[in-house]
Amino acid sequence: MIRSTTLALGSCLYRPQSRRAVAAFAAASSNAGRSRVTSAFGSSLTFRRGAVRDMSQNGVASSCSLVTPMRSVVTQVDAKSFESEVLQSQQAVCVIFVLPNNTACQQYVEACNRLAEELNMEAGAAWLKLVVIDGDRNRNLASALSVQRAKLPTTFFLMQATIIDKLVGSVTEGRIETVLRKFSEHYHQSIGVDLHSNKKSIPIAAAMTSDLTSGAPTAFLQAKILASLVGKEMIRLPEQAAELEGIKKMIQQTKQKAFAELADLHREIGMDVKRLSDEEMESKYFSNEVFKSAATLSALETLFLARVYGSVGSLDRELVQNALVALKREFPRSLSDPVVKKIVSLIEVNVIRGRHRERLPKLHSLMASHSGGDEGDRAALGALESELQYIEACTTWINFVDTRHDISDATGANSEFPSAMVDSMLATLKTNLIMAKKSTEAAERAADARVLLMGVVQMFPSHPQSVATRSRIA
């Protein structure tokens, strides 16, 4: 299973230690300038303002277009160039933290470079680049990514600012090759390339470029993302999992655009030079559509993660929970916004879906192991069957809340209130609350019932039965 962690400036997608990473990257990006790298041929390359100049030994400088060479280039990167060379790279990136003048690290980098060159040649394009970072000179960056000096070299494999895999220590060349080939398959599948047939099949959404998103209004892009994640026309998982990459790209690019607009708003209202009063913050900032858009896109980004975890399973639950915590911390004022409230409700519902998806294989395995027929097996089997019945009932509730949400219907007037279903949820809540102090399982079920009931309430905010349900929950 490939587990990924997203690192993005202004993003809420990060593990606990990545809060410092984002701060380090933001500080680094404020001083972008000329960066120098050394190629495998020993020549020096200078990247500046979109031009590439090859400074060969005879001193002749030849300008060329930005075409990635077939041969891989080992790029020396520091905190200042990390964003441009790694986070904004259109290639897949292998990032290696090393100790300076360490023989084992040097041999490891050489092995990685040989393998990268081989894989690029096999693919017919330089899809992978190597980035080397001095762990001693970039301690803040290393610390932000939880890199320990005693365990260098440490290697990260990234695509579009997302950590796909990680290696710790100087592993064998065979192990490196195994991971790189797995990484290559994941990368080429993501961009729609069949490595065996050399045929490309890229969905329109997956082919979306930053040029296209930069030219479209943020509100338009936000509406497209919302429709893909919420409502009757949303993506169906796991059946349409192939479309996830395109949606992810659109979210990342639109959110980057929204946060750039938010930074412009900061400057426009003077937040960068003076402290605004509470009244000014409310009228000029929190009520501004730019702020609301940034909050909504952050919520949609978290919902995307929750849907992937809930129905596909290629993400950790911890990543979703961290993103949700970050959303509530960064945009507390927006949690009362009707759209954001509904999105948060759907995030919590999909976390429950994911937990049940993880539990079902274990549950079936336990039921099979207790099929012997003696008294002990019958008692255990009865408890397991009861749990299975609960999960099946809960799945029905989850599907109702998850698929019937209509953001455009602010009152819920277009749908019939599910009275019988709500009564079942309330009965489950009441029964498990009584046992919650003695049973963690009962406490979890009570919490799940509360989340699902609040999901129904969000769907019918002004319905009389919804108001009554809220009172009964309280």
CSV table of C-alpha atoms in Angstrom, one decimal:
chain,number,residue,atom,x,y,z
A,1,MET,CA,0.0,0.0,0.0
A,2,ILE,CA,1.3,3.4,-0.9
A,3,ARG,CA,0.8,5.9,1.8
A,4,SER,CA,1.1,9.6,0.9
A,5,THR,CA,1.6,12.8,2.9
A,6,THR,CA,1.0,16.1,1.2
A,7,LEU,CA,3.4,19.1,1.8
A,8,ALA,CA,2.0,22.3,0.4
A,9,LEU,CA,2.5,25.9,1.3
A,10,GLY,CA,-0.6,27.3,2.9
A,11,SER,CA,-2.0,23.7,3.0
A,12,CYS,CA,-3.7,22.0,5.9
A,13,LEU,CA,-2.5,18.6,4.7
A,14,TYR,CA,0.4,17.6,7.0
A,15,ARG,CA,1.3,15.2,9.7
A,16,PRO,CA,2.0,16.7,13.2
A,17,GLN,CA,5.6,17.5,12.5
A,18,SER,CA,4.9,19.2,9.2
A,19,ARG,CA,3.5,22.4,10.8
A,20,ARG,CA,7.1,23.4,11.2
A,21,ALA,CA,7.9,22.2,7.8
A,22,VAL,CA,5.4,24.5,6.2
A,23,ALA,CA,6.8,27.4,8.1
A,24,ALA,CA,10.3,26.5,7.0
A,25,PHE,CA,9.2,26.3,3.4
A,26,ALA,CA,7.4,29.6,3.6
A,27,ALA,CA,10.4,31.3,5.0
A,28,ALA,CA,12.6,29.7,2.4
A,29,SER,CA,10.4,30.8,-0.5
A,30,SER,CA,10.6,34.5,0.5
A,31,ASN,CA,14.3,34.6,-0.7
A,32,ALA,CA,14.2,32.8,-4.0
A,33,GLY,CA,17.0,33.6,-6.3
A,34,ARG,CA,19.6,32.0,-8.5
A,35,SER,CA,20.3,28.3,-7.7
A,36,ARG,CA,23.3,26.4,-8.9
A,37,VAL,CA,23.5,22.6,-9.4
A,38,THR,CA,26.1,20.2,-10.6
A,39,SER,CA,25.4,17.7,-13.3
A,40,ALA,CA,26.7,14.2,-13.5
A,41,PHE,CA,29.1,15.5,-16.2
A,42,GLY,CA,30.7,17.9,-13.8
A,43,SER,CA,29.4,21.0,-15.6
A,44,SER,CA,27.6,23.8,-13.7
A,45,LEU,CA,24.0,24.7,-14.5
A,46,THR,CA,22.4,28.0,-13.6
A,47,PHE,CA,18.6,28.4,-13.5
A,48,ARG,CA,17.2,31.9,-13.5
A,49,ARG,CA,14.0,33.5,-14.8
A,50,GLY,CA,12.9,30.5,-16.9
A,51,ALA,CA,16.2,30.3,-18.9
A,52,VAL,CA,18.8,27.5,-18.7
A,53,ARG,CA,22.4,28.2,-19.3
A,54,ASP,CA,25.0,25.4,-19.6
A,55,MET,CA,28.4,26.8,-18.4
A,56,SER,CA,30.8,24.3,-19.9
A,57,GLN,CA,34.5,24.1,-19.2
A,58,ASN,CA,35.4,26.2,-22.3
A,59,GLY,CA,33.3,29.0,-20.9
A,60,VAL,CA,30.8,29.1,-23.8
A,61,ALA,CA,27.3,29.7,-22.5
A,62,SER,CA,24.5,28.2,-24.6
A,63,SER,CA,20.9,29.2,-24.0
A,64,CYS,CA,18.2,26.6,-24.4
A,65,SER,CA,14.5,26.1,-23.7
A,66,LEU,CA,13.3,24.4,-20.5
A,67,VAL,CA,13.6,20.8,-21.8
A,68,THR,CA,14.4,18.2,-19.2
A,69,PRO,CA,17.5,16.3,-20.3
A,70,MET,CA,17.4,12.5,-20.5
A,71,ARG,CA,20.3,12.1,-18.1
A,72,SER,CA,19.4,12.7,-14.4
A,73,VAL,CA,21.0,15.6,-12.6
A,74,VAL,CA,21.9,15.5,-9.0
A,75,THR,CA,20.7,18.8,-7.6
A,76,GLN,CA,22.1,20.4,-4.5
A,77,VAL,CA,19.2,22.0,-2.7
A,78,ASP,CA,18.8,24.0,0.5
A,79,ALA,CA,15.9,25.6,2.4
A,80,LYS,CA,15.8,28.6,0.0
A,81,SER,CA,15.4,26.5,-3.1
A,82,PHE,CA,13.3,23.6,-1.6
A,83,GLU,CA,10.0,25.0,-2.7
A,84,SER,CA,11.0,25.6,-6.3
A,85,GLU,CA,13.1,22.5,-6.8
A,86,VAL,CA,10.9,20.0,-4.9
A,87,LEU,CA,7.4,21.2,-4.0
A,88,GLN,CA,6.8,22.9,-7.4
A,89,SER,CA,8.7,20.3,-9.5
A,90,GLN,CA,6.7,18.8,-12.5
A,91,GLN,CA,9.0,15.8,-12.2
A,92,ALA,CA,8.9,13.1,-9.6
A,93,VAL,CA,11.6,13.9,-7.0
A,94,CYS,CA,13.9,11.7,-5.0
A,95,VAL,CA,15.1,13.8,-2.0
A,96,ILE,CA,18.1,12.5,-0.1
A,97,PHE,CA,19.3,14.1,3.2
A,98,VAL,CA,23.0,13.4,3.6
A,99,LEU,CA,26.0,14.1,5.8
A,100,PRO,CA,28.8,16.1,4.1
A,101,ASN,CA,32.0,14.3,3.3
A,102,ASN,CA,30.5,11.0,4.4
A,103,THR,CA,31.6,8.0,2.2
A,104,ALA,CA,28.5,5.9,2.8
A,105,CYS,CA,26.3,8.9,1.9
A,106,GLN,CA,28.3,9.6,-1.3
A,107,GLN,CA,28.1,5.9,-2.4
A,108,TYR,CA,24.4,5.9,-1.7
A,109,VAL,CA,23.8,9.0,-3.8
A,110,GLU,CA,25.9,7.5,-6.6
A,111,ALA,CA,23.8,4.3,-6.5
A,112,CYS,CA,20.6,6.3,-6.6
A,113,ASN,CA,21.9,8.3,-9.5
A,114,ARG,CA,22.8,5.3,-11.6
A,115,LEU,CA,19.4,3.7,-11.0
A,116,ALA,CA,17.6,7.0,-11.8
A,117,GLU,CA,19.5,7.3,-15.1
A,118,GLU,CA,18.5,3.7,-15.9
A,119,LEU,CA,14.8,4.2,-15.1
A,120,ASN,CA,14.7,7.5,-17.1
A,121,MET,CA,16.3,5.7,-20.1
A,122,GLU,CA,13.7,2.9,-19.8
A,123,ALA,CA,10.8,5.4,-19.7
A,124,GLY,CA,12.2,7.4,-22.6
A,125,ALA,CA,11.9,10.7,-20.6
A,126,ALA,CA,13.5,12.2,-17.5
A,127,TRP,CA,10.5,11.7,-15.2
A,128,LEU,CA,12.7,11.5,-12.1
A,129,LYS,CA,15.2,13.9,-10.7
A,130,LEU,CA,17.5,13.5,-7.6
A,131,VAL,CA,17.8,16.2,-5.0
A,132,VAL,CA,20.5,16.1,-2.3
A,133,ILE,CA,20.3,18.2,0.9
A,134,ASP,CA,23.1,18.7,3.4
A,135,GLY,CA,21.5,17.6,6.7
A,136,ASP,CA,23.9,19.7,8.8
A,137,ARG,CA,23.5,22.9,6.9
A,138,ASN,CA,19.7,22.6,6.7
A,139,ARG,CA,18.9,21.4,10.2
A,140,ASN,CA,15.5,23.2,10.3
A,141,LEU,CA,14.4,21.6,7.1
A,142,ALA,CA,15.6,18.2,8.3
A,143,SER,CA,13.9,18.7,11.6
A,144,ALA,CA,10.6,19.7,9.9
A,145,LEU,CA,10.6,16.4,8.1
A,146,SER,CA,11.6,14.4,11.3
A,147,VAL,CA,15.0,13.5,9.7
A,148,GLN,CA,17.5,12.3,12.4
A,149,ARG,CA,21.2,12.9,11.8
A,150,ALA,CA,22.1,9.5,13.1
A,151,LYS,CA,19.9,7.9,10.4
A,152,LEU,CA,21.3,9.6,7.4
A,153,PRO,CA,21.1,9.2,4.5
A,154,THR,CA,17.3,9.5,4.6
A,155,THR,CA,15.4,9.4,1.3
A,156,PHE,CA,11.9,10.8,0.4
A,157,PHE,CA,10.1,10.0,-2.8
A,158,LEU,CA,7.7,12.9,-3.8
A,159,MET,CA,5.2,13.6,-6.5
A,160,GLN,CA,3.6,17.0,-6.7
A,161,ALA,CA,4.6,17.9,-3.1
A,162,THR,CA,3.2,14.6,-1.9
A,163,ILE,CA,5.5,12.1,0.0
A,164,ILE,CA,4.8,8.7,-1.6
A,165,ASP,CA,7.5,6.6,0.2
A,166,LYS,CA,10.5,6.9,2.5
A,167,LEU,CA,13.8,5.1,3.1
A,168,VAL,CA,15.9,5.5,6.3
A,169,GLY,CA,19.6,4.7,6.3
A,170,SER,CA,22.0,3.4,3.7
A,171,VAL,CA,20.0,0.5,2.3
A,172,THR,CA,21.3,-1.9,-0.3
A,173,GLU,CA,21.2,-1.0,-4.0
A,174,GLY,CA,18.7,-3.8,-4.6
A,175,ARG,CA,16.3,-2.4,-2.1
A,176,ILE,CA,16.7,1.1,-3.6
A,177,GLU,CA,15.9,-0.3,-7.1
A,178,THR,CA,12.8,-2.1,-5.7
A,179,VAL,CA,11.4,1.1,-4.2
A,180,LEU,CA,12.3,3.2,-7.3
A,181,ARG,CA,10.6,0.8,-9.6
A,182,LYS,CA,7.5,0.8,-7.4
A,183,PHE,CA,7.7,4.6,-7.4
A,184,SER,CA,8.0,4.7,-11.2
A,185,GLU,CA,4.9,2.5,-11.6
A,186,HIS,CA,2.9,4.7,-9.2
A,187,TYR,CA,4.1,7.9,-11.0
A,188,HIS,CA,3.3,6.7,-14.5
A,189,GLN,CA,-0.1,5.3,-13.5
A,190,SER,CA,-0.9,8.7,-12.0
A,191,ILE,CA,-0.2,10.5,-15.2
A,192,GLY,CA,-2.0,7.9,-17.3
A,193,VAL,CA,1.0,6.2,-18.9
A,194,ASP,CA,1.1,2.5,-19.5
A,195,LEU,CA,4.8,1.6,-19.3
A,196,HIS,CA,4.3,-1.6,-21.2
A,197,SER,CA,2.3,-0.3,-24.1
A,198,ASN,CA,3.6,3.3,-24.2
A,199,LYS,CA,0.0,4.4,-24.7
A,200,LYS,CA,-1.4,7.4,-22.8
A,201,SER,CA,-4.9,7.8,-21.5
A,202,ILE,CA,-5.2,10.9,-19.5
A,203,PRO,CA,-8.6,12.1,-18.3
A,204,ILE,CA,-9.4,15.7,-18.9
A,205,ALA,CA,-9.4,16.5,-15.2
A,206,ALA,CA,-6.1,14.8,-14.6
A,207,ALA,CA,-4.6,16.7,-17.5
A,208,MET,CA,-5.6,20.1,-16.0
A,209,THR,CA,-2.6,22.4,-15.9
A,210,SER,CA,-1.8,25.3,-13.7
A,211,ASP,CA,-2.2,27.6,-16.7
A,212,LEU,CA,-5.8,26.5,-17.1
A,213,THR,CA,-6.7,27.0,-13.4
A,214,SER,CA,-4.9,30.3,-13.2
A,215,GLY,CA,-7.1,31.7,-16.0
A,216,ALA,CA,-10.4,30.6,-14.4
A,217,PRO,CA,-12.2,32.4,-11.5
A,218,THR,CA,-11.6,30.8,-8.1
A,219,ALA,CA,-15.4,30.6,-7.5
A,220,PHE,CA,-15.9,28.6,-10.7
A,221,LEU,CA,-13.1,26.1,-9.8
A,222,GLN,CA,-14.4,25.8,-6.3
A,223,ALA,CA,-17.9,25.0,-7.6
A,224,LYS,CA,-16.4,22.3,-9.9
A,225,ILE,CA,-14.5,20.7,-6.9
A,226,LEU,CA,-17.6,20.9,-4.7
A,227,ALA,CA,-19.7,19.1,-7.3
A,228,SER,CA,-17.1,16.4,-7.6
A,229,LEU,CA,-17.0,15.7,-3.9
A,230,VAL,CA,-20.6,16.5,-2.7
A,231,GLY,CA,-24.0,15.8,-4.0
A,232,LYS,CA,-25.7,13.6,-6.7
A,233,GLU,CA,-23.0,14.1,-9.3
A,234,MET,CA,-20.0,13.5,-7.0
A,235,ILE,CA,-17.3,10.9,-7.8
A,236,ARG,CA,-18.3,7.3,-6.9
A,237,LEU,CA,-15.7,5.4,-5.0
A,238,PRO,CA,-14.0,3.1,-5.3
A,239,GLU,CA,-15.5,2.6,-8.9
A,240,GLN,CA,-14.2,5.9,-10.2
A,241,ALA,CA,-10.9,6.0,-8.3
A,242,ALA,CA,-9.0,6.7,-11.5
A,243,GLU,CA,-10.4,10.2,-11.5
A,244,LEU,CA,-8.9,11.0,-8.0
A,245,GLU,CA,-5.6,12.3,-9.4
A,246,GLY,CA,-7.3,14.9,-11.6
A,247,ILE,CA,-9.5,16.1,-8.7
A,248,LYS,CA,-6.4,16.3,-6.4
A,249,LYS,CA,-4.5,18.4,-8.9
A,250,MET,CA,-7.5,20.8,-9.3
A,251,ILE,CA,-7.8,21.1,-5.5
A,252,GLN,CA,-4.1,21.8,-5.1
A,253,GLN,CA,-3.9,24.4,-7.9
A,254,THR,CA,-7.1,26.1,-6.9
A,255,LYS,CA,-6.1,26.3,-3.3
A,256,GLN,CA,-2.8,27.8,-4.2
A,257,LYS,CA,-4.6,30.4,-6.3
A,258,ALA,CA,-7.0,31.1,-3.4
A,259,PHE,CA,-4.2,31.5,-0.9
A,260,ALA,CA,-2.4,33.9,-3.2
A,261,GLU,CA,-5.6,36.0,-3.4
A,262,LEU,CA,-5.8,35.8,0.4
A,263,ALA,CA,-2.2,37.1,0.6
A,264,ASP,CA,-3.2,40.0,-1.7
A,265,LEU,CA,-6.2,40.7,0.6
A,266,HIS,CA,-3.8,40.9,3.6
A,267,ARG,CA,-1.8,43.6,1.9
A,268,GLU,CA,-4.8,45.4,0.5
A,269,ILE,CA,-6.4,45.9,4.0
A,270,GLY,CA,-3.0,46.6,5.6
A,271,MET,CA,-2.8,43.5,7.8
A,272,ASP,CA,0.9,43.2,7.0
A,273,VAL,CA,1.7,46.7,8.5
A,274,LYS,CA,-0.8,47.2,11.2
A,275,ARG,CA,-3.1,45.4,13.7
A,276,LEU,CA,-6.8,45.7,12.7
A,277,SER,CA,-9.5,46.1,15.3
A,278,ASP,CA,-12.0,43.2,15.8
A,279,GLU,CA,-14.6,45.2,13.9
A,280,GLU,CA,-12.3,45.8,11.0
A,281,MET,CA,-11.2,42.1,10.9
A,282,GLU,CA,-14.9,41.0,10.8
A,283,SER,CA,-16.0,43.5,8.1
A,284,LYS,CA,-12.8,43.5,5.9
A,285,TYR,CA,-11.4,40.0,6.4
A,286,PHE,CA,-13.6,37.3,7.8
A,287,SER,CA,-16.7,38.5,5.8
A,288,ASN,CA,-14.7,38.8,2.6
A,289,GLU,CA,-15.4,36.2,-0.1
A,290,VAL,CA,-11.7,35.6,-0.5
A,291,PHE,CA,-11.4,34.4,3.1
A,292,LYS,CA,-14.5,32.3,2.8
A,293,SER,CA,-13.2,30.7,-0.4
A,294,ALA,CA,-9.9,29.8,1.2
A,295,ALA,CA,-11.7,28.2,4.1
A,296,THR,CA,-14.1,26.3,1.9
A,297,LEU,CA,-11.3,25.0,-0.3
A,298,SER,CA,-9.4,23.9,2.8
A,299,ALA,CA,-12.5,22.0,3.9
A,300,LEU,CA,-12.9,20.4,0.5
A,301,GLU,CA,-9.2,19.4,0.5
A,302,THR,CA,-9.8,17.6,3.8
A,303,LEU,CA,-13.0,16.0,2.5
A,304,PHE,CA,-11.1,14.7,-0.5
A,305,LEU,CA,-8.7,13.0,1.9
A,306,ALA,CA,-11.6,11.6,3.9
A,307,ARG,CA,-13.3,10.2,0.8
A,308,VAL,CA,-10.0,8.5,-0.2
A,309,TYR,CA,-9.6,7.0,3.3
A,310,GLY,CA,-13.2,6.0,3.6
A,311,SER,CA,-13.7,4.2,0.3
A,312,VAL,CA,-10.3,3.5,-1.2
A,313,GLY,CA,-8.0,3.1,1.8
A,314,SER,CA,-4.7,4.4,0.3
A,315,LEU,CA,-4.4,7.0,3.1
A,316,ASP,CA,-3.9,6.8,6.9
A,317,ARG,CA,-6.8,7.9,9.1
A,318,GLU,CA,-4.3,10.0,11.0
A,319,LEU,CA,-3.7,12.2,8.0
A,320,VAL,CA,-7.4,13.0,7.7
A,321,GLN,CA,-7.7,13.7,11.4
A,322,ASN,CA,-4.7,16.0,11.4
A,323,ALA,CA,-6.1,17.9,8.4
A,324,LEU,CA,-9.5,18.3,10.1
A,325,VAL,CA,-7.8,19.6,13.3
A,326,ALA,CA,-5.8,22.1,11.2
A,327,LEU,CA,-8.9,23.3,9.4
A,328,LYS,CA,-10.7,23.9,12.7
A,329,ARG,CA,-7.6,25.7,14.1
A,330,GLU,CA,-6.9,27.9,11.0
A,331,PHE,CA,-10.5,28.8,10.1
A,332,PRO,CA,-12.5,28.7,13.4
A,333,ARG,CA,-14.8,31.6,12.2
A,334,SER,CA,-15.8,29.6,9.1
A,335,LEU,CA,-17.0,26.6,11.0
A,336,SER,CA,-20.4,28.2,11.4
A,337,ASP,CA,-20.7,28.8,7.7
A,338,PRO,CA,-23.5,26.5,6.3
A,339,VAL,CA,-21.4,25.1,3.5
A,340,VAL,CA,-18.3,24.5,5.6
A,341,LYS,CA,-20.5,22.9,8.3
A,342,LYS,CA,-21.9,20.4,5.8
A,343,ILE,CA,-18.5,19.6,4.5
A,344,VAL,CA,-17.1,19.0,8.0
A,345,SER,CA,-20.1,16.7,8.7
A,346,LEU,CA,-19.3,14.7,5.6
A,347,ILE,CA,-15.6,14.5,6.6
A,348,GLU,CA,-16.6,12.9,9.9
A,349,VAL,CA,-19.0,10.6,8.2
A,350,ASN,CA,-16.4,9.3,5.8
A,351,VAL,CA,-13.9,8.7,8.7
A,352,ILE,CA,-16.5,6.4,10.2
A,353,ARG,CA,-16.9,4.7,6.8
A,354,GLY,CA,-13.1,4.1,6.6
A,355,ARG,CA,-13.0,2.6,10.1
A,356,HIS,CA,-15.7,0.2,9.2
A,357,ARG,CA,-14.0,-0.7,5.9
A,358,GLU,CA,-10.8,-1.5,7.9
A,359,ARG,CA,-12.7,-3.6,10.4
A,360,LEU,CA,-14.8,-5.8,8.1
A,361,PRO,CA,-12.0,-8.1,6.8
A,362,LYS,CA,-10.8,-8.7,10.4
A,363,LEU,CA,-14.4,-9.3,11.5
A,364,HIS,CA,-15.0,-11.9,8.8
A,365,SER,CA,-11.7,-13.6,9.6
A,366,LEU,CA,-12.7,-13.8,13.3
A,367,MET,CA,-16.1,-15.2,12.4
A,368,ALA,CA,-14.5,-17.9,10.3
A,369,SER,CA,-12.2,-18.9,13.2
A,370,HIS,CA,-15.1,-19.3,15.6
A,371,SER,CA,-17.2,-21.6,13.4
A,372,GLY,CA,-16.2,-24.7,15.4
A,373,GLY,CA,-19.6,-25.1,17.0
A,374,ASP,CA,-18.7,-25.4,20.7
A,375,GLU,CA,-20.2,-23.2,23.4
A,376,GLY,CA,-17.4,-20.7,23.5
A,377,ASP,CA,-17.4,-20.4,19.7
A,378,ARG,CA,-21.1,-19.9,19.6
A,379,ALA,CA,-20.9,-17.1,22.2
A,380,ALA,CA,-18.0,-15.3,20.4
A,381,LEU,CA,-19.8,-15.8,17.0
A,382,GLY,CA,-23.0,-14.2,18.4
A,383,ALA,CA,-21.0,-11.1,19.5
A,384,LEU,CA,-19.3,-10.9,16.1
A,385,GLU,CA,-22.6,-11.3,14.2
A,386,SER,CA,-24.1,-8.5,16.4
A,387,GLU,CA,-21.2,-6.3,15.4
A,388,LEU,CA,-21.6,-7.1,11.8
A,389,GLN,CA,-25.3,-6.2,11.9
A,390,TYR,CA,-24.4,-2.9,13.5
A,391,ILE,CA,-21.9,-2.1,10.8
A,392,GLU,CA,-24.4,-3.0,8.1
A,393,ALA,CA,-27.0,-0.7,9.7
A,394,CYS,CA,-24.5,2.0,10.1
A,395,THR,CA,-23.4,1.7,6.4
A,396,THR,CA,-27.0,2.3,5.4
A,397,TRP,CA,-27.1,5.5,7.5
A,398,ILE,CA,-23.7,6.6,6.2
A,399,ASN,CA,-24.8,6.1,2.6
A,400,PHE,CA,-27.9,8.2,3.2
A,401,VAL,CA,-26.0,11.1,4.8
A,402,ASP,CA,-23.1,10.9,2.4
A,403,THR,CA,-25.0,10.7,-0.9
A,404,ARG,CA,-28.1,12.8,-0.2
A,405,HIS,CA,-26.3,16.0,0.8
A,406,ASP,CA,-27.3,18.9,-1.5
A,407,ILE,CA,-25.3,22.1,-0.8
A,408,SER,CA,-27.7,24.1,-3.0
A,409,ASP,CA,-30.7,23.1,-0.8
A,410,ALA,CA,-30.0,25.2,2.3
A,411,THR,CA,-33.1,24.2,4.2
A,412,GLY,CA,-33.6,20.6,3.2
A,413,ALA,CA,-37.0,21.4,1.8
A,414,ASN,CA,-36.3,19.4,-1.4
A,415,SER,CA,-36.0,16.1,0.5
A,416,GLU,CA,-38.2,14.0,2.9
A,417,PHE,CA,-37.0,13.9,6.5
A,418,PRO,CA,-35.9,10.3,7.3
A,419,SER,CA,-37.9,9.9,10.5
A,420,ALA,CA,-37.6,6.1,10.9
A,421,MET,CA,-33.9,6.2,10.3
A,422,VAL,CA,-33.4,9.0,12.8
A,423,ASP,CA,-35.4,7.0,15.4
A,424,SER,CA,-33.0,4.0,14.9
A,425,MET,CA,-30.0,6.3,15.2
A,426,LEU,CA,-31.4,7.8,18.4
A,427,ALA,CA,-32.1,4.4,19.8
A,428,THR,CA,-28.5,3.3,19.1
A,429,LEU,CA,-27.2,6.5,20.7
A,430,LYS,CA,-29.3,6.0,23.8
A,431,THR,CA,-28.4,2.3,24.2
A,432,ASN,CA,-24.7,2.8,23.8
A,433,LEU,CA,-24.5,5.9,26.0
A,434,ILE,CA,-25.8,3.8,28.9
A,435,MET,CA,-22.9,1.4,28.4
A,436,ALA,CA,-20.2,3.9,27.3
A,437,LYS,CA,-18.5,4.2,30.7
A,438,LYS,CA,-17.8,0.5,30.8
A,439,SER,CA,-17.2,-0.2,27.1
A,440,THR,CA,-15.0,1.6,24.7
A,441,GLU,CA,-16.8,-0.1,21.8
A,442,ALA,CA,-20.1,1.3,23.1
A,443,ALA,CA,-18.6,4.8,23.5
A,444,GLU,CA,-17.4,4.6,19.9
A,445,ARG,CA,-20.8,3.6,18.6
A,446,ALA,CA,-22.4,6.4,20.6
A,447,ALA,CA,-20.0,8.9,19.0
A,448,ASP,CA,-20.7,7.5,15.6
A,449,ALA,CA,-24.5,7.8,16.1
A,450,ARG,CA,-24.1,11.4,17.2
A,451,VAL,CA,-22.0,12.2,14.1
A,452,LEU,CA,-24.5,10.6,11.8
A,453,LEU,CA,-27.5,12.3,13.5
A,454,MET,CA,-25.8,15.7,13.2
A,455,GLY,CA,-25.2,14.9,9.5
A,456,VAL,CA,-29.0,14.5,9.1
A,457,VAL,CA,-29.5,17.7,11.0
A,458,GLN,CA,-27.1,19.5,8.7
A,459,MET,CA,-29.2,18.3,5.7
A,460,PHE,CA,-32.5,19.6,7.2
A,461,PRO,CA,-31.4,22.6,9.3
A,462,SER,CA,-34.8,24.3,9.5
A,463,HIS,CA,-37.1,21.2,9.5
A,464,PRO,CA,-39.2,20.9,12.6
A,465,GLN,CA,-38.2,17.3,13.1
A,466,SER,CA,-34.5,18.3,12.7
A,467,VAL,CA,-34.9,20.9,15.5
A,468,ALA,CA,-36.5,18.2,17.7
A,469,THR,CA,-33.7,15.8,16.9
A,470,ARG,CA,-31.1,18.3,17.9
A,471,SER,CA,-32.8,18.8,21.2
A,472,ARG,CA,-32.9,15.0,21.8
A,473,ILE,CA,-29.2,14.7,21.0
A,474,ALA,CA,-28.4,17.4,23.5
